[in-house]
mmCIF file of C-alpha atoms in Angstrom:
data_model
loop_
_atom_site.group_PDB
_atom_site.id
_atom_site.type_symbol
_atom_site.label_atom_id
_atom_site.label_comp_id
_atom_site.label_asym_id
_atom_site.label_seq_id
_atom_site.Cartn_x
_atom_site.Cartn_y
_atom_site.Cartn_z
ATOM 1 C CA MET X 199 72.247 26.125 104.312
ATOM 2 C CA GLU X 200 75.020 26.542 101.791
ATOM 3 C CA THR X 201 77.677 23.838 102.278
ATOM 4 C CA ASN X 202 79.890 24.364 99.425
ATOM 5 C CA PHE X 203 82.907 25.244 101.720
ATOM 6 C CA ARG X 204 86.404 25.984 99.981
ATOM 7 C CA MET X 205 88.931 23.391 100.595
ATOM 8 C CA THR X 206 92.436 24.158 102.082
ATOM 9 C CA PHE X 207 95.524 21.961 101.742
ATOM 10 C CA ASP X 208 96.483 23.570 105.157
ATOM 11 C CA VAL X 209 94.713 22.566 108.210
ATOM 12 C CA GLY X 210 91.172 22.798 107.963
ATOM 13 C CA TYR X 211 87.913 21.088 109.338
ATOM 14 C CA ASP X 212 87.009 17.311 108.846
ATOM 15 C CA GLN X 213 84.319 17.221 106.064
ATOM 16 C CA ALA X 214 82.267 14.442 107.619
ATOM 17 C CA ASP X 215 82.330 16.007 111.116
ATOM 18 C CA THR X 216 81.420 19.459 109.555
ATOM 19 C CA LEU X 217 78.585 18.182 107.609
ATOM 20 C CA ILE X 218 77.137 15.934 110.422
ATOM 21 C CA GLN X 219 76.982 19.048 112.723
ATOM 22 C CA ILE X 220 75.406 21.161 110.172
ATOM 23 C CA ARG X 221 72.641 18.515 109.657
ATOM 24 C CA GLN X 222 72.173 18.233 113.366
ATOM 25 C CA LEU X 223 71.749 21.864 113.791
ATOM 26 C CA GLU X 224 69.305 22.034 110.913
ATOM 27 C CA ALA X 225 67.315 19.197 112.402
ATOM 28 C CA ARG X 226 67.169 20.825 115.808
ATOM 29 C CA LYS X 227 66.052 24.128 114.114
ATOM 30 C CA GLN X 228 63.220 22.238 112.316
ATOM 31 C CA LEU X 229 62.039 20.494 115.611
ATOM 32 C CA LEU X 230 62.198 23.794 117.254
ATOM 33 C CA GLU X 231 60.167 25.546 114.486
ATOM 34 C CA ALA X 232 57.574 22.704 114.866
ATOM 35 C CA ALA X 233 57.278 23.131 118.614
ATOM 36 C CA ILE X 234 56.845 26.817 118.319
ATOM 37 C CA GLU X 235 53.864 26.309 115.895
ATOM 38 C CA ASP X 236 52.429 23.746 118.098
ATOM 39 C CA LYS X 237 52.822 25.999 121.078
ATOM 40 C CA ALA X 238 51.052 28.826 119.276
ATOM 41 C CA ALA X 239 48.266 26.552 118.155
ATOM 42 C CA GLY X 240 47.702 25.295 121.823
ATOM 43 C CA ARG X 241 48.862 21.851 120.913
ATOM 44 C CA ALA X 242 51.317 19.826 123.120
ATOM 45 C CA TYR X 243 55.090 20.081 122.204
ATOM 46 C CA ASP X 244 58.228 18.429 123.242
ATOM 47 C CA MET X 245 59.686 20.191 126.456
ATOM 48 C CA LEU X 246 62.810 18.060 125.970
ATOM 49 C CA LEU X 247 63.996 20.492 123.294
ATOM 50 C CA LEU X 248 64.743 22.965 125.995
ATOM 51 C CA GLN X 249 67.427 20.686 127.450
ATOM 52 C CA PRO X 250 71.040 21.846 126.759
ATOM 53 C CA VAL X 251 72.560 20.160 123.847
ATOM 54 C CA PHE X 252 76.313 19.394 123.417
ATOM 55 C CA PHE X 253 78.053 19.672 119.973
ATOM 56 C CA PRO X 254 81.448 18.096 120.092
ATOM 57 C CA PRO X 255 84.197 20.154 118.386
ATOM 58 C CA ILE X 256 84.905 19.418 114.775
ATOM 59 C CA LYS X 257 88.085 17.543 114.117
ATOM 60 C CA LYS X 258 90.718 19.260 112.113
ATOM 61 C CA CYS X 259 92.582 17.497 109.174
ATOM 62 C CA LYS X 260 94.827 18.412 106.257
ATOM 63 C CA PRO X 261 93.367 18.913 103.751
ATOM 64 C CA GLY X 262 89.950 19.981 105.086
ATOM 65 C CA PHE X 263 87.143 22.731 104.817
ATOM 66 C CA ASP X 264 88.029 26.374 105.263
ATOM 67 C CA LYS X 265 87.828 26.960 109.093
ATOM 68 C CA ALA X 266 86.731 30.598 109.004
ATOM 69 C CA GLN X 267 83.918 29.706 106.353
ATOM 70 C CA VAL X 268 82.824 26.721 108.492
ATOM 71 C CA ASP X 269 82.897 28.877 111.978
ATOM 72 C CA GLU X 270 80.757 31.472 110.226
ATOM 73 C CA CYS X 271 78.121 28.850 109.082
ATOM 74 C CA ILE X 272 78.022 27.157 112.349
ATOM 75 C CA ALA X 273 77.771 30.271 114.327
ATOM 76 C CA SER X 274 74.813 31.598 112.305
ATOM 77 C CA LEU X 275 72.943 28.213 112.825
ATOM 78 C CA LYS X 276 73.689 28.154 116.546
ATOM 79 C CA GLN X 277 72.379 31.621 116.811
ATOM 80 C CA GLU X 278 69.331 30.713 114.857
ATOM 81 C CA VAL X 279 68.682 27.743 117.177
ATOM 82 C CA LYS X 280 69.242 29.965 120.274
ATOM 83 C CA MET X 281 66.670 32.606 119.141
ATOM 84 C CA LEU X 282 64.152 29.746 118.458
ATOM 85 C CA GLU X 283 64.831 28.324 122.022
ATOM 86 C CA LEU X 284 64.113 31.648 123.516
ATOM 87 C CA ARG X 285 60.955 31.839 121.408
ATOM 88 C CA LEU X 286 59.764 28.519 122.603
ATOM 89 C CA ILE X 287 60.559 29.669 126.263
ATOM 90 C CA GLY X 288 58.648 32.798 126.022
#
């Protein structure tokens, strides 16, 4: 995932919080993809991946990453994760 976000000297998102959340979503995505492969092959997979996951809001700071750009990136990753969760269920 592209993480070269624009910086704003107005209020933006905290850089560390943003990158941590992106890494967490990417890791969850990889775990779900592996579980889907295991399920398709008839192997055991981790059912705990279907538990709800909470991602805390990203702190705001000045200066910070451009909020609109980060929101778009996070929303895209969350949508991908949701689709993988649905594939794992089905």
